[in-house]
Coordinates of N, CA, C and O in Angstrom, one line a residue:
X1178 N 9.5 -8.5 -17.0 CA 8.4 -7.6 -17.2 C 7.1 -8.4 -17.0 O 6.9 -9.5 -17.5
X1179 N 6.2 -7.8 -16.2 CA 4.9 -8.5 -15.9 C 4.0 -8.5 -17.1 O 4.1 -7.6 -17.9
X1180 N 3.1 -9.4 -17.2 CA 2.1 -9.4 -18.3 C 1.2 -8.2 -18.0 O 0.8 -7.9 -16.9
X1181 N 0.8 -7.6 -19.1 CA -0.1 -6.5 -19.0 C -1.5 -6.9 -19.5 O -1.6 -7.5 -20.6
X1182 N -2.5 -6.7 -18.6 CA -3.9 -7.0 -19.0 C -4.6 -5.7 -19.1 O -4.4 -4.8 -18.3
X1183 N -5.5 -5.7 -20.0 CA -6.3 -4.5 -20.1 C -7.6 -4.6 -19.2 O -8.5 -5.3 -19.6
X1184 N -7.5 -4.0 -18.1 CA -8.6 -4.0 -17.2 C -9.0 -2.5 -16.9 O -8.2 -1.7 -16.6
X1185 N -10.3 -2.3 -17.0 CA -10.8 -0.9 -16.8 C -11.5 -0.9 -15.4 O -12.3 -1.7 -15.1
X1186 N -11.2 0.1 -14.6 CA -11.8 0.3 -13.3 C -12.4 1.7 -13.3 O -11.8 2.7 -13.7
X1187 N -13.7 1.7 -12.9 CA -14.4 3.0 -12.8 C -14.0 3.7 -11.5 O -14.6 3.3 -10.5
X1188 N -13.1 4.6 -11.6 CA -12.6 5.3 -10.3 C -13.7 6.1 -9.7 O -13.7 6.2 -8.5
X1189 N -14.5 6.7 -10.5 CA -15.6 7.6 -9.9 C -16.5 6.7 -9.1 O -16.9 7.1 -8.0
X1190 N -16.9 5.5 -9.6 CA -17.8 4.7 -8.8 C -17.1 4.2 -7.5 O -17.7 4.1 -6.5
X1191 N -15.8 3.9 -7.6 CA -15.0 3.4 -6.4 C -15.0 4.5 -5.4 O -15.2 4.3 -4.2
X1192 N -14.7 5.8 -5.8 CA -14.6 6.9 -4.9 C -16.0 7.1 -4.2 O -16.0 7.3 -3.0
X1193 N -17.0 7.1 -5.0 CA -18.3 7.4 -4.4 C -18.7 6.3 -3.4 O -19.4 6.5 -2.4
X1194 N -18.3 5.0 -3.7 CA -18.7 3.9 -2.8 C -17.9 4.1 -1.5 O -18.4 3.8 -0.4
X1195 N -16.6 4.6 -1.6 CA -15.9 4.8 -0.3 C -16.5 6.0 0.5 O -16.5 5.9 1.7
X1196 N -16.8 7.1 -0.2 CA -17.4 8.2 0.5 C -18.7 7.9 1.1 O -19.0 8.4 2.2
X1197 N -19.6 7.2 0.4 CA -20.9 6.9 0.9 C -20.9 5.9 2.0 O -21.8 5.8 2.8
X1198 N -19.8 5.1 2.2 CA -19.7 4.1 3.2 C -20.0 2.7 2.8 O -20.0 1.8 3.6
X1199 N -20.4 2.5 1.5 CA -20.7 1.2 1.1 C -19.4 0.3 1.1 O -19.5 -0.9 1.4
X1200 N -18.3 0.8 0.8 CA -17.0 0.1 0.8 C -16.0 0.9 1.6 O -15.6 1.9 1.1
X1201 N -15.7 0.5 2.8 CA -14.7 1.3 3.6 C -15.4 2.6 4.1 O -16.6 2.7 4.1
X1202 N -14.6 3.5 4.6 CA -15.1 4.7 5.2 C -14.3 5.9 4.7 O -13.1 5.8 4.4
X1203 N -14.9 7.0 4.6 CA -14.3 8.2 4.2 C -13.6 8.8 5.5 O -14.0 8.6 6.6
X1204 N -12.5 9.5 5.3 CA -11.8 10.1 6.3 C -12.4 11.5 6.6 O -12.1 12.5 5.9
X1205 N -13.2 11.6 7.6 CA -14.0 12.9 7.8 C -13.1 14.0 8.2 O -13.3 15.2 7.8
X1206 N -12.0 13.8 8.9 CA -11.1 14.9 9.2 C -10.4 15.4 8.0 O -10.3 16.6 7.8
X1207 N -10.0 14.6 7.1 CA -9.4 15.0 5.8 C -10.4 15.7 4.9 O -10.1 16.7 4.2
X1208 N -11.7 15.2 4.9 CA -12.7 15.9 4.1 C -12.9 17.3 4.6 O -13.1 18.2 3.8
X1209 N -13.0 17.5 5.9 CA -13.2 18.9 6.5 C -12.0 19.8 6.1 O -12.2 20.9 5.8
X1210 N -10.8 19.2 6.1 CA -9.6 20.0 5.8 C -9.5 20.3 4.3 O -9.2 21.5 3.9
X1211 N -9.7 19.3 3.5 CA -9.5 19.5 2.0 C -10.8 19.9 1.3 O -10.6 20.6 0.2
X1212 N -11.9 19.6 1.7 CA -13.1 19.8 1.0 C -13.5 18.5 0.2 O -12.6 17.7 -0.1
X1213 N -14.7 18.4 -0.2 CA -15.1 17.1 -0.8 C -14.5 16.9 -2.2 O -14.2 15.8 -2.6
X1214 N -14.4 18.0 -3.0 CA -13.8 17.8 -4.4 C -12.3 17.4 -4.3 O -11.9 16.5 -5.0
X1215 N -11.5 18.1 -3.5 CA -10.1 17.8 -3.4 C -10.0 16.4 -2.8 O -9.1 15.6 -3.2
X1216 N -10.8 16.0 -1.8 CA -10.7 14.7 -1.2 C -11.0 13.6 -2.2 O -10.3 12.6 -2.3
X1217 N -12.0 13.9 -3.1 CA -12.3 12.9 -4.1 C -11.2 12.7 -5.1 O -10.9 11.6 -5.5
X1218 N -10.5 13.8 -5.5 CA -9.4 13.7 -6.3 C -8.2 12.9 -5.7 O -7.5 12.1 -6.3
X1219 N -8.0 13.3 -4.4 CA -6.9 12.6 -3.6 C -7.2 11.1 -3.5 O -6.3 10.3 -3.7
X1220 N -8.4 10.8 -3.2 CA -8.8 9.4 -3.0 C -8.7 8.6 -4.3 O -8.3 7.5 -4.3
X1221 N -9.1 9.2 -5.4 CA -9.0 8.5 -6.7 C -7.5 8.2 -7.0 O -7.2 7.2 -7.5
X1222 N -6.6 9.1 -6.7 CA -5.2 8.9 -6.9 C -4.7 7.8 -6.0 O -3.9 6.9 -6.5
X1223 N -5.1 7.8 -4.8 CA -4.7 6.8 -3.8 C -5.2 5.4 -4.2 O -4.4 4.4 -4.2
X1224 N -6.5 5.3 -4.7 CA -7.0 4.0 -5.1 C -6.3 3.6 -6.4 O -6.2 2.4 -6.6
X1225 N -6.0 4.5 -7.3 CA -5.3 4.1 -8.5 C -3.9 3.6 -8.2 O -3.5 2.6 -8.8
X1226 N -3.2 4.1 -7.2 CA -1.9 3.6 -6.8 C -2.0 2.2 -6.3 O -1.2 1.3 -6.6
X1227 N -3.1 2.0 -5.4 CA -3.3 0.7 -4.9 C -3.6 -0.4 -6.0 O -3.1 -1.5 -5.9
X1228 N -4.4 0.0 -6.9 CA -4.8 -0.9 -8.0 C -3.6 -1.2 -8.9 O -3.4 -2.4 -9.3
X1229 N -2.7 -0.2 -9.1 CA -1.5 -0.5 -9.9 C -0.6 -1.4 -9.2 O 0.0 -2.3 -9.8
X1230 N -0.4 -1.2 -7.9 CA 0.4 -2.1 -7.1 C -0.1 -3.5 -7.1 O 0.6 -4.5 -7.2
X1231 N -1.4 -3.7 -6.9 CA -2.0 -5.0 -6.9 C -1.9 -5.7 -8.2 O -1.7 -6.9 -8.2
X1232 N -2.0 -5.0 -9.3 CA -1.8 -5.7 -10.6 C -0.4 -6.2 -10.8 O -0.3 -7.2 -11.4
X1233 N 0.6 -5.5 -10.3 CA 1.9 -6.0 -10.5 C 2.5 -6.9 -9.4 O 3.6 -7.3 -9.5
X1234 N 1.7 -7.2 -8.4 CA 2.1 -8.0 -7.3 C 2.2 -9.5 -7.7 O 1.2 -10.1 -8.1
X1235 N 3.4 -10.1 -7.6 CA 3.6 -11.4 -8.1 C 2.8 -12.4 -7.3 O 2.3 -13.5 -7.8
X1236 N 2.6 -12.1 -6.0 CA 1.8 -13.0 -5.1 C 0.3 -13.1 -5.6 O -0.3 -14.2 -5.6
X1237 N -0.2 -12.0 -6.1 CA -1.6 -11.9 -6.6 C -1.7 -12.7 -7.9 O -2.6 -13.4 -8.1
X1238 N -0.6 -12.6 -8.7 CA -0.6 -13.4 -10.0 C -0.6 -14.9 -9.7 O -1.3 -15.7 -10.4
X1239 N 0.1 -15.3 -8.7 CA 0.2 -16.7 -8.4 C -1.2 -17.2 -7.9 O -1.7 -18.3 -8.3
X1240 N -1.9 -16.4 -7.1 CA -3.2 -16.8 -6.6 C -4.2 -16.8 -7.8 O -5.0 -17.8 -7.8
X1241 N -4.1 -15.9 -8.7 CA -5.0 -15.9 -9.8 C -4.8 -17.2 -10.7 O -5.7 -17.8 -11.1
X1242 N -3.5 -17.5 -10.9 CA -3.2 -18.7 -11.7 C -3.7 -20.0 -11.0 O -4.2 -20.9 -11.7
X1243 N -3.6 -20.1 -9.7 CA -4.1 -21.2 -8.9 C -5.6 -21.4 -9.1 O -6.1 -22.4 -9.2
X1244 N -6.3 -20.2 -9.0 CA -7.8 -20.2 -9.1 C -8.2 -20.6 -10.5 O -9.1 -21.4 -10.7
X1245 N -7.5 -20.2 -11.5 CA -7.8 -20.5 -12.9 C -7.6 -22.0 -13.2 O -8.4 -22.5 -14.0
X1246 N -6.7 -22.6 -12.5 CA -6.4 -24.0 -12.8 C -7.5 -24.9 -12.2 O -7.7 -26.0 -12.7
X1247 N -8.2 -24.5 -11.2 CA -9.3 -25.3 -10.6 C -10.5 -25.4 -11.4 O -10.9 -25.1 -12.3

């Protein structure tokens, strides 16, 4: 079982940064199809999945441990 760290991520800020273009790009075709509210909900779910995967990735943990040792 991986170590659990309490890290808080502001998903609303992440979604708005993706939609505004500050970080990445919004999928305009999907926005037209779903609407901005549904797209925001979908994107927050997608980003949450990615964050959960990254937290549990053993390669990421190794990298963090190497950086901490320096």
